[in-house]
Short mmCIF file of C-alpha atoms in Angstrom, two decimals:
data_model
loop_
_atom_site.label_atom_id
_atom_site.label_comp_id
_atom_site.label_asym_id
_atom_site.label_seq_id
_atom_site.Cartn_x
_atom_site.Cartn_y
_atom_site.Cartn_z
CA MET V 17 108.54 111.58 78.93
CA GLN V 18 107.62 113.06 82.28
CA ALA V 19 110.53 113.51 84.70
CA VAL V 20 110.36 111.48 87.91
CA VAL V 21 111.85 114.39 89.88
CA SER V 22 112.05 117.95 88.62
CA ALA V 23 113.27 121.06 90.41
CA GLN V 24 112.96 124.61 89.13
CA ASP V 25 114.83 127.49 90.76
CA PHE V 26 114.39 125.60 94.01
CA SER V 27 115.80 127.30 97.11
CA CYS V 28 115.51 126.35 100.73
CA ARG V 29 116.28 128.24 103.94
CA HIS V 30 117.06 127.16 107.48
CA ASN V 31 116.51 130.04 109.95
CA SER V 32 117.77 132.91 107.79
CA ALA V 33 120.56 131.05 106.01
CA GLU V 34 120.08 129.69 102.50
CA VAL V 35 120.76 125.95 102.57
CA LEU V 36 120.03 125.26 98.93
CA SER V 37 120.15 127.86 96.22
CA ASP V 38 118.46 127.98 92.81
CA LEU V 39 118.53 124.29 91.98
CA SER V 40 117.15 123.29 88.60
CA PHE V 41 117.45 119.70 87.44
CA GLU V 42 115.48 116.69 86.26
CA VAL V 43 115.78 113.02 87.10
CA GLY V 44 114.34 110.79 84.39
CA GLU V 45 112.73 107.37 84.65
CA GLY V 46 115.35 104.67 85.16
CA ASP V 47 118.12 107.09 86.11
CA TYR V 48 120.52 106.08 88.86
CA VAL V 49 121.70 109.31 90.41
CA ALA V 50 124.55 109.53 92.89
CA LEU V 51 123.86 112.56 95.07
CA VAL V 52 127.20 113.59 96.52
CA GLY V 53 128.81 116.57 98.22
CA PRO V 54 130.61 117.55 101.42
CA ASN V 55 128.95 117.54 104.86
CA GLY V 56 126.41 120.34 105.14
CA SER V 57 126.11 120.65 101.37
CA GLY V 58 122.33 120.14 101.50
CA LYS V 59 121.99 116.55 100.23
CA THR V 60 119.60 115.42 102.97
CA THR V 61 117.74 118.74 102.79
CA LEU V 62 117.15 118.20 99.07
CA ILE V 63 115.78 114.71 99.70
CA LYS V 64 113.54 115.93 102.51
CA ALA V 65 112.22 118.66 100.22
CA MET V 66 111.29 116.00 97.63
CA LEU V 67 109.31 114.21 100.32
CA GLY V 68 107.60 117.34 101.63
CA LEU V 69 109.44 117.28 104.96
CA ILE V 70 110.99 120.69 104.25
CA LYS V 71 109.25 123.57 102.48
CA ALA V 72 110.69 125.52 99.56
CA ALA V 73 111.64 129.15 100.14
CA LYS V 74 111.55 129.77 96.40
CA GLY V 75 110.80 127.75 93.28
CA CYS V 76 109.37 124.26 93.39
CA ILE V 77 110.28 120.61 93.35
CA ARG V 78 107.99 117.93 91.95
CA VAL V 79 108.03 114.15 92.21
CA PHE V 80 106.02 112.20 89.63
CA GLY V 81 104.67 115.61 88.57
CA TYR V 82 103.21 116.41 91.99
CA HIS V 83 104.11 119.14 94.42
CA PRO V 84 104.89 117.44 97.79
CA ASP V 85 101.78 118.92 99.44
CA GLU V 86 99.59 117.40 96.74
CA GLN V 87 101.51 114.16 96.23
CA GLU V 88 99.24 111.26 95.27
CA GLU V 89 101.89 108.71 94.39
CA TRP V 90 103.39 108.02 97.82
CA SER V 91 103.17 104.30 97.19
CA LYS V 92 105.61 104.68 94.27
CA ILE V 93 108.29 106.14 96.53
CA GLY V 94 110.61 104.05 98.70
CA TYR V 95 112.64 106.00 101.25
CA LEU V 96 115.49 105.07 103.54
CA PRO V 97 116.23 107.99 105.88
CA GLN V 98 119.73 108.86 107.03
CA LYS V 99 119.07 108.62 110.76
CA HIS V 100 117.04 105.42 110.60
CA LEU V 101 119.16 103.78 113.30
CA SER V 102 118.44 106.49 115.88
CA PHE V 103 115.03 105.01 116.74
CA ASN V 104 114.01 103.85 120.22
CA GLN V 105 115.89 100.53 120.54
CA GLY V 106 113.36 99.30 123.09
CA PHE V 107 110.47 99.68 120.64
CA PRO V 108 108.40 96.49 120.96
CA SER V 109 108.05 95.62 117.28
CA THR V 110 109.09 92.66 115.20
CA VAL V 111 111.06 92.87 111.98
CA ARG V 112 107.93 91.86 110.05
CA GLU V 113 105.91 94.69 111.60
CA ILE V 114 108.61 97.27 110.80
CA VAL V 115 108.91 96.13 107.18
CA GLY V 116 105.11 96.41 106.89
CA LEU V 117 105.35 100.11 107.74
CA GLY V 118 106.56 100.68 104.18
CA LEU V 119 103.13 99.67 102.84
CA PRO V 120 100.40 102.28 102.48
CA ALA V 121 98.32 102.73 105.64
CA LYS V 122 94.86 101.21 105.39
CA LYS V 123 91.87 102.58 107.23
CA THR V 124 90.24 99.30 108.05
CA LEU V 125 90.07 97.28 111.21
CA SER V 126 92.35 94.66 109.68
CA GLY V 127 95.01 97.25 108.69
CA ARG V 128 98.01 95.93 106.80
CA ASN V 129 97.01 92.29 107.19
CA ARG V 130 95.64 91.42 103.79
CA GLU V 131 97.08 88.50 101.88
CA ALA V 132 98.71 90.77 99.30
CA ASP V 133 100.42 92.75 102.08
CA ILE V 134 101.70 89.58 103.74
CA GLU V 135 103.10 88.41 100.40
CA ALA V 136 104.77 91.78 99.78
CA ILE V 137 106.40 91.67 103.22
CA ASP V 138 107.62 88.09 102.66
CA LYS V 139 109.12 89.13 99.34
CA ALA V 140 110.96 92.13 100.82
CA LEU V 141 112.26 89.98 103.68
CA GLU V 142 113.55 87.44 101.20
CA LEU V 143 115.11 90.07 98.94
CA THR V 144 117.12 91.49 101.83
CA ASN V 145 117.88 88.05 103.23
CA ILE V 146 116.25 88.54 106.63
CA SER V 147 113.38 86.02 106.46
CA ASP V 148 114.99 84.00 109.26
CA ILE V 149 114.84 86.93 111.72
CA SER V 150 111.39 88.21 110.77
CA HIS V 151 109.87 87.41 114.19
CA LYS V 152 112.68 88.94 116.23
CA LEU V 153 112.28 92.27 117.97
CA ILE V 154 114.00 95.11 116.10
CA GLY V 155 115.98 96.15 119.20
CA ASP V 156 117.49 92.65 119.51
CA LEU V 157 119.30 92.92 116.16
CA SER V 158 122.77 94.16 115.28
CA GLY V 159 123.21 97.51 113.49
CA GLY V 160 123.80 95.79 110.15
CA GLN V 161 120.69 93.61 110.52
CA GLN V 162 118.60 96.64 111.49
CA GLN V 163 119.90 98.43 108.40
CA ARG V 164 118.65 95.56 106.24
CA VAL V 165 115.25 95.74 107.93
CA PHE V 166 114.96 99.40 106.96
CA ILE V 167 116.11 98.64 103.44
CA ALA V 168 113.34 96.01 103.27
CA ARG V 169 110.86 98.64 104.52
CA ALA V 170 111.93 100.92 101.65
CA LEU V 171 111.54 98.11 99.10
CA VAL V 172 108.34 96.42 100.34
CA ASN V 173 106.06 98.53 98.19
CA GLU V 174 108.02 97.78 94.99
CA PRO V 175 108.68 101.51 94.52
CA LYS V 176 109.29 103.19 91.18
CA LEU V 177 111.55 105.74 92.86
CA LEU V 178 114.02 104.71 95.53
CA ILE V 179 115.51 107.47 97.68
CA LEU V 180 118.39 106.22 99.80
CA ASP V 181 120.16 108.54 102.22
CA GLU V 182 123.56 107.05 103.08
CA PRO V 183 122.19 103.51 103.25
CA THR V 184 125.45 101.60 103.52
CA THR V 185 126.99 103.24 106.59
CA ALA V 186 126.39 100.38 109.08
CA LEU V 187 126.93 97.51 106.66
CA ASP V 188 129.93 95.18 106.54
CA PRO V 189 131.80 95.04 103.17
CA GLU V 190 130.02 91.88 101.98
CA THR V 191 126.52 93.11 102.86
CA ARG V 192 127.37 96.50 101.35
CA GLU V 193 128.39 94.90 98.07
CA ASN V 194 125.19 92.78 98.09
CA PHE V 195 123.16 95.91 98.73
CA PHE V 196 124.76 97.76 95.81
CA SER V 197 124.05 94.74 93.58
CA LEU V 198 120.44 94.60 94.79
CA VAL V 199 119.81 98.28 94.03
CA ASN V 200 121.65 97.94 90.71
CA GLY V 201 119.45 94.97 89.80
CA LEU V 202 116.27 96.90 90.60
CA ASN V 203 117.51 99.79 88.49
CA LYS V 204 118.59 97.72 85.50
CA GLU V 205 115.92 94.99 85.51
CA LYS V 206 112.86 96.82 86.85
CA ASN V 207 113.75 100.33 85.68
CA VAL V 208 113.48 101.69 89.22
CA THR V 209 114.77 105.26 89.45
CA VAL V 210 117.37 105.58 92.19
CA ILE V 211 118.65 108.60 94.08
CA PHE V 212 121.52 107.47 96.25
CA VAL V 213 123.13 109.85 98.74
CA THR V 214 126.65 108.80 99.60
CA HIS V 215 130.12 110.00 100.48
CA ASP V 216 131.60 106.94 98.81
CA MET V 217 132.08 108.40 95.35
CA GLY V 218 134.48 105.68 94.35
CA THR V 219 132.02 102.80 94.86
CA ILE V 220 128.92 104.58 93.65
CA GLY V 221 130.77 105.38 90.41
CA LYS V 222 130.61 101.67 89.59
CA TYR V 223 126.81 101.69 89.55
CA ALA V 224 125.27 105.14 89.10
CA SER V 225 124.57 106.56 85.68
CA LYS V 226 124.49 110.18 86.78
CA LEU V 227 126.27 112.31 89.30
CA LEU V 228 124.73 115.29 91.09
CA TYR V 229 127.43 117.11 93.03
CA LEU V 230 125.89 119.53 95.48
CA ASP V 231 127.39 122.23 97.64
CA LYS V 232 124.37 124.37 98.48
CA ARG V 233 124.07 124.79 94.70
CA ILE V 234 124.63 122.38 91.87
CA ILE V 235 128.34 122.09 91.13
CA PHE V 236 127.89 119.33 88.57
CA TYR V 237 124.98 117.36 87.19
CA GLY V 238 125.38 114.99 84.31
CA SER V 239 126.43 111.52 83.34
CA PHE V 240 129.55 109.93 84.78
CA ASP V 241 131.07 110.01 81.30
CA GLU V 242 130.55 113.76 81.12
CA PHE V 243 132.01 114.09 84.58
CA CYS V 244 135.09 112.12 83.62
CA ARG V 245 135.67 114.22 80.52
CA SER V 246 135.08 117.53 82.28
CA ASP V 247 138.14 119.74 82.63
CA SER V 248 136.33 121.98 85.11
CA MET V 249 135.64 118.96 87.35
CA ALA V 250 139.25 117.83 87.05
CA HIS V 251 140.17 121.29 88.26
CA PHE V 252 137.49 121.24 91.01
CA PHE V 253 138.34 117.82 92.46
CA GLY V 254 141.94 117.50 91.39
CA GLU V 255 142.87 115.14 88.57
CA SER V 256 143.80 112.22 90.81
CA SER V 257 140.40 112.23 92.62
CA GLN V 258 138.57 112.44 89.34
CA HIS V 259 140.67 109.57 88.04
CA ILE V 260 139.84 107.35 91.05
CA ILE V 261 136.09 107.91 90.58
CA CYS V 262 136.21 107.45 86.83
CA HIS V 263 138.51 104.42 87.00
CA LYS V 264 135.91 102.50 89.05
CA HIS V 265 133.13 103.70 86.80
CA ASN V 266 134.88 102.40 83.72
CA MET I 23 83.32 85.85 151.23
CA ASP I 24 82.92 83.95 147.96
CA ILE I 25 83.19 85.48 144.50
CA LEU I 26 79.45 85.19 143.79
CA GLU I 27 78.57 87.13 146.91
CA PHE I 28 81.19 89.73 146.02
CA LEU I 29 79.74 90.09 142.52
CA SER I 30 76.17 90.29 143.81
CA TYR I 31 76.71 93.91 144.84
CA GLY I 32 75.54 96.29 142.09
CA PHE I 33 78.20 98.89 142.86
CA ILE I 34 80.94 96.25 142.48
CA ARG I 35 79.59 95.14 139.09
CA ARG I 36 79.35 98.75 137.93
CA ALA I 37 82.87 99.54 139.14
CA MET I 38 84.31 96.45 137.45
CA THR I 39 82.50 97.03 134.15
CA ALA I 40 83.39 100.72 133.83
CA GLY I 41 86.86 100.10 135.29
CA SER I 42 87.69 97.36 132.80
CA PHE I 43 86.69 99.50 129.82
CA ILE I 44 88.71 102.43 131.12
CA ALA I 45 91.68 100.16 131.88
CA VAL I 46 91.77 98.85 128.30
CA LEU I 47 91.60 102.40 127.02
CA CYS I 48 94.35 103.68 129.32
CA SER I 49 96.63 100.75 128.58
CA VAL I 50 96.37 101.00 124.79
CA LEU I 51 96.79 104.77 124.76
CA GLY I 52 99.50 104.53 127.43
CA VAL I 53 101.65 102.33 125.16
CA LEU I 54 101.44 104.99 122.45
CA LEU I 55 102.20 107.86 124.83
CA VAL I 56 105.15 106.14 126.52
CA LEU I 57 106.70 105.15 123.19
CA ARG I 58 106.36 108.72 121.96
CA ARG I 59 107.97 109.96 125.18
CA LEU I 60 104.80 111.75 126.19
CA SER I 61 104.24 109.69 129.35
CA LEU I 62 103.56 112.74 131.47
CA MET I 63 100.88 114.01 129.11
CA GLY I 64 98.34 112.11 131.23
CA ASP I 65 99.69 113.66 134.43
CA GLY I 66 99.56 117.18 132.98
CA LEU I 67 96.05 116.73 131.64
CA ALA I 68 94.93 115.25 134.97
CA HIS I 69 96.03 118.47 136.64
CA VAL I 70 93.95 120.40 134.12
CA THR I 71 91.08 118.09 135.02
CA PHE I 72 91.41 119.28 138.60
CA GLY I 73 90.87 122.87 137.43
CA SER I 74 87.92 121.89 135.26
CA VAL I 75 86.30 119.79 138.02
CA ALA I 76 86.59 122.75 140.40
CA LEU I 77 85.00 124.92 137.71
CA GLY I 78 82.18 122.41 137.14
CA LEU I 79 81.44 122.07 140.86
CA ALA I 80 81.51 125.85 141.32
CA MET I 81 79.08 126.24 138.38
CA LYS I 82 76.97 123.34 139.74
CA VAL I 83 77.38 121.48 136.45
CA TYR I 84 78.24 117.77 136.28
CA PRO I 85 82.11 117.97 136.21
CA LEU I 86 82.50 115.47 133.34
CA TYR I 87 80.65 117.87 130.99
CA VAL I 88 83.05 120.70 131.80
CA SER I 89 86.19 118.54 131.98
CA ILE I 90 85.98 116.86 128.57
CA PRO I 91 85.99 120.08 126.47
CA VAL I 92 88.44 121.92 128.76
CA VAL I 93 90.92 119.03 128.78
CA MET I 94 90.55 118.60 124.99
CA ILE I 95 91.42 122.27 124.45
CA SER I 96 94.40 121.94 126.82
CA SER I 97 95.60 118.80 125.05
CA VAL I 98 95.48 120.50 121.66
CA GLY I 99 97.18 123.53 123.29
CA ILE I 100 100.10 121.33 124.40
CA LEU I 101 100.36 119.94 120.88
CA LYS I 102 100.37 123.37 119.26
CA MET I 103 103.00 124.66 121.70
CA ILE I 104 105.25 121.76 120.68
CA GLU I 105 104.53 122.08 116.92
CA ARG I 106 104.26 125.79 116.38
CA ALA I 107 106.13 127.48 119.23
CA GLY I 108 108.96 124.93 119.28
CA ILE I 109 108.58 124.43 123.05
CA TYR I 110 109.88 121.07 124.33
CA GLY I 111 107.13 118.52 125.08
CA ASP I 112 107.84 118.25 128.81
CA ALA I 113 107.94 122.06 129.18
CA ALA I 114 104.65 122.45 127.28
CA ILE I 115 103.03 119.82 129.54
CA GLY I 116 104.47 121.62 132.60
CA ILE I 117 102.99 124.96 131.53
CA VAL I 118 99.47 123.59 130.96
CA SER I 119 99.63 121.37 134.04
CA SER I 120 100.59 124.17 136.45
CA LEU I 121 98.01 126.47 134.88
CA GLY I 122 95.33 123.81 135.47
CA ILE I 123 96.26 123.41 139.15
CA ALA I 124 96.47 127.16 139.70
CA VAL I 125 93.04 127.76 138.15
CA GLY I 126 91.60 124.88 140.21
CA VAL I 127 93.02 126.20 143.49
CA VAL I 128 91.75 129.74 142.78
CA ILE I 129 88.24 128.49 141.92
CA ALA I 130 88.13 126.07 144.88
CA SER I 131 89.29 128.82 147.22
CA ALA I 132 86.76 131.33 145.86
CA SER I 133 83.95 128.79 146.21
CA GLY I 134 84.67 127.85 149.81
CA GLY I 135 87.81 125.70 149.75
CA LEU I 136 88.51 122.04 148.99
CA ASN I 137 85.32 120.17 149.82
CA VAL I 138 84.43 116.49 149.85
CA ASP I 139 83.35 116.55 146.19
CA ILE I 140 86.71 117.80 144.95
CA LEU I 141 88.59 115.37 147.18
CA SER I 142 86.61 112.46 145.73
CA TYR I 143 87.80 113.49 142.26
CA LEU I 144 91.39 113.93 143.48
CA PHE I 145 91.60 110.37 144.79
CA GLY I 146 88.88 108.67 142.75
CA ASN I 147 85.85 106.79 143.90
CA ILE I 148 85.07 104.07 141.41
CA LEU I 149 82.80 102.26 143.90
CA SER I 150 80.36 105.18 143.87
CA ILE I 151 79.98 105.20 140.09
CA GLY I 152 76.37 105.28 138.83
CA ASP I 153 74.63 103.53 135.92
CA ALA I 154 74.81 106.63 133.71
CA GLU I 155 78.55 106.93 134.23
CA VAL I 156 79.01 103.24 133.38
CA TYR I 157 77.22 103.77 130.06
CA ILE I 158 79.16 106.98 129.32
CA SER I 159 82.43 105.20 130.09
CA MET I 160 81.53 102.22 127.91
CA PHE I 161 80.41 104.43 125.02
CA LEU I 162 83.46 106.71 125.12
CA ALA I 163 85.85 103.82 125.61
CA ALA I 164 84.35 102.00 122.61
CA LEU I 165 84.56 105.19 120.53
CA VAL I 166 88.21 105.77 121.41
CA LEU I 167 89.19 102.14 120.80
CA LEU I 168 87.40 102.05 117.44
CA THR I 169 89.19 105.24 116.40
CA ILE I 170 92.54 103.72 117.36
CA PHE I 171 91.76 100.55 115.38
CA PHE I 172 90.60 102.58 112.39
CA TYR I 173 93.78 104.68 112.31
CA PHE I 174 96.01 101.88 113.59
CA ASP I 175 98.42 101.81 110.62
CA GLU I 176 98.97 105.56 110.75
CA ILE I 177 99.32 105.64 114.53
CA PHE I 178 101.77 102.72 114.54
CA SER I 179 103.82 104.29 111.75
CA MET I 180 103.98 107.65 113.52
CA THR I 181 104.77 106.14 116.89
CA PHE I 182 107.77 104.33 115.43
CA ASP I 183 109.12 107.10 113.20
CA GLU I 184 107.24 110.34 112.69
CA GLU I 185 109.48 111.57 109.88
CA PHE I 186 109.14 108.36 107.89
CA ALA I 187 105.37 108.46 108.44
CA LYS I 188 105.27 111.98 106.98
CA ALA I 189 107.41 110.88 104.06
CA SER I 190 104.90 108.06 103.44
CA GLY I 191 102.11 110.57 102.96
CA ILE I 192 100.54 110.18 106.41
CA ASN I 193 98.89 113.36 107.66
CA VAL I 194 100.86 113.48 110.89
CA ASN I 195 99.23 116.68 112.18
CA ARG I 196 95.75 115.19 111.87
CA ILE I 197 96.74 111.97 113.65
CA ASN I 198 98.44 113.98 116.42
CA LEU I 199 95.23 115.94 116.85
CA ILE I 200 93.16 112.74 117.02
CA LEU I 201 95.53 111.28 119.62
CA ALA I 202 95.38 114.49 121.68
CA VAL I 203 91.56 114.35 121.72
CA LEU I 204 91.54 110.63 122.59
CA THR I 205 94.02 111.21 125.42
CA SER I 206 91.79 113.95 126.83
CA VAL I 207 88.73 111.71 126.90
CA THR I 208 90.74 108.91 128.48
CA VAL I 209 92.20 111.12 131.21
CA VAL I 210 88.78 112.48 132.17
CA LEU I 211 87.31 108.96 132.35
CA THR I 212 90.28 107.66 134.36
CA MET I 213 89.79 110.41 136.92
CA ARG I 214 86.67 108.59 138.21
CA LEU I 215 88.55 105.32 138.43
CA VAL I 216 91.74 106.15 140.29
CA GLY I 217 91.49 109.90 140.83
CA ILE I 218 93.36 112.85 139.38
CA MET I 219 96.48 112.13 141.45
CA LEU I 220 96.93 108.60 140.08
CA THR I 221 95.71 108.91 136.49
CA SER I 222 99.18 108.86 134.95
CA ALA I 223 99.96 105.60 136.79
CA LEU I 224 97.18 103.81 134.91
CA LEU I 225 98.52 105.17 131.61
CA ILE I 226 102.18 104.36 132.28
CA LEU I 227 102.31 101.17 134.41
CA PRO I 228 100.41 98.72 132.14
CA ALA I 229 102.47 100.00 129.21
CA VAL I 230 105.86 99.49 130.86
CA THR I 231 104.70 96.09 132.17
CA ALA I 232 103.84 95.09 128.60
CA PHE I 233 107.24 96.28 127.31
CA GLN I 234 108.88 93.63 129.51
CA ILE I 235 106.87 90.84 127.89
CA GLY I 236 105.68 92.05 124.46
CA ARG I 237 106.92 90.19 121.38
CA GLY I 238 105.54 92.63 118.83
CA PHE I 239 103.52 95.84 118.73
CA LYS I 240 100.06 94.27 118.74
CA HIS I 241 101.15 91.70 121.30
CA THR I 242 102.39 94.54 123.53
CA LEU I 243 99.07 96.37 123.23
CA PHE I 244 97.22 93.17 124.16
CA ILE I 245 99.47 92.50 127.18
CA ALA I 246 99.07 96.11 128.36
CA ALA I 247 95.27 95.85 128.14
CA ALA I 248 95.27 92.49 129.99
CA SER I 249 97.53 93.92 132.68
CA GLY I 250 95.31 96.99 133.08
CA VAL I 251 92.10 94.97 133.38
CA THR I 252 93.71 92.49 135.81
CA SER I 253 94.87 95.34 138.03
CA VAL I 254 91.42 96.97 138.07
CA ILE I 255 89.53 93.76 138.90
CA THR I 256 92.07 92.62 141.49
CA GLY I 257 92.38 96.14 142.90
CA ILE I 258 88.62 96.49 143.43
CA PHE I 259 88.48 93.02 145.06
CA VAL I 260 91.40 93.80 147.40
CA SER I 261 90.00 97.21 148.21
CA PHE I 262 86.58 95.72 149.11
CA CYS I 263 87.99 92.87 151.18
CA LEU I 264 90.59 94.92 153.09
CA ASP I 265 88.62 98.16 153.21
CA LEU I 266 91.28 100.13 151.34
CA PRO I 267 90.84 102.97 148.81
CA ALA I 268 90.07 101.42 145.40
CA GLY I 269 92.16 103.83 143.27
CA ALA I 270 95.34 103.39 145.30
CA SER I 271 94.81 99.60 145.44
CA ILE I 272 94.53 99.44 141.63
CA VAL I 273 97.77 101.41 141.23
CA LEU I 274 99.61 99.23 143.75
CA ILE I 275 98.47 96.04 141.97
CA ASN I 276 99.66 97.61 138.72
CA PHE I 277 103.06 98.23 140.25
CA ALA I 278 103.20 94.64 141.54
CA LEU I 279 102.47 93.36 138.00
CA PHE I 280 105.20 95.58 136.58
CA PHE I 281 107.68 94.41 139.20
CA ALA I 282 106.84 90.75 138.50
CA ALA I 283 107.21 91.23 134.72
CA PHE I 284 110.44 93.15 135.18
CA SER I 285 111.90 90.48 137.47
CA LEU I 286 110.91 87.64 135.16
CA ARG I 287 112.50 89.46 132.24
CA ARG I 288 115.71 89.89 134.22
CA PHE I 289 115.81 86.09 134.47
CA ASN I 290 115.10 85.84 130.72
CA VAL I 291 111.86 83.97 131.27
CA PHE I 292 110.10 85.62 128.32
CA HIS I 293 112.90 86.30 125.88
CA GLY I 294 114.85 83.13 126.26
#
């Protein structure tokens, strides 16, 4: 089976410093990968490289078998960027219009106004429970509501790969739990591959099937079970930290 | 004077027709520029237009034919300075803008100083517009608007979040290039309407007026266009009746519309 994401000897530089070094890994269809690591470990850089926003210094990274410059399956990828709340709060767009941005651009005079697009937007609004605010301006919403709008934008295209960069930061505990359940449901029921960047290793351990611990290089990549049994990881994190993560996972 | 008598003058009809097309163009493009924090792009390119008009007049070539390519090259130059050289947008605009003025002053000085022709471009003279210019304005305005409609999804996506647009597979560099070319054409056309000195006002004011009222992106574009056209038609009427300069009258009406929209918003008239 073809890997959804594959990296081979992938390295990335910022100015002259190496930000990511010799990464080789594969993410298979239906995997739910928790991408974790300390600040500055290169998590966001790795995601941006997958999406072609950052170029490789060495090696390559492919998504659905395509190099980012030749990617033809953009519509299969749903992306929630880390800094999605730093947009211009006075931007004159409704929730519905913003969610529609997740659909492929259409070079016609009608744009994203076909019946199928309208249905897809309605579905994403419903899934994220924001149908009632769909005609409000994005700048008039609270941080948590805006977060849900951007989650809907990532889901509107019914992606096969969902890349989420710290998606739960502005959410209250209840909405956060609902969001985890939503992503879990998509992963389990629709076999959507998920790459979830987070600092919350405890919570993500409940849902993710694999853990990729990054600190400019891969420190650990494998299943949570392997992680929990690993003596080297117990040594790396300390036994109590490993226990907390694994306790929630089990 | 009644409206029919006012409209019976050929130069008024020409000014209103060309002016309305240019106003729609400026307003739509202005919304995109303001939202992308490139409001002063129009001002910078207008200064380049001054240089190119001086060059055209010195060469005894119709200035529009010199201005369009020169301003296009300058616009792409600003873009490349931002993308490739990592220069901040406002600094890149400042560099090109001052270069345009300096070249214009040198050429004007070498060819006998600032004459009436150059002054008419500096402050605009929409009432002296000829049939050919009306057709050129209509054709270019239609071309620019059709391009914006055709690439609307990409342009909207990029205007809201350039990084997300890139990550959605949109060729951001190509769209930036298209927008730079469209802005150049618009600035050159606007020069005839309100003059080089006031071009940026027609790009910025209808946009910020629409931001006070707009209830969505398309709605905002529509309001901006309506505000731009209203200001042009009213401005020409006021200018004719009170014997005032047309360009300045249009800009003042635009400001009045902005002030009214801003005040009404302060009292929550639009947004409840």
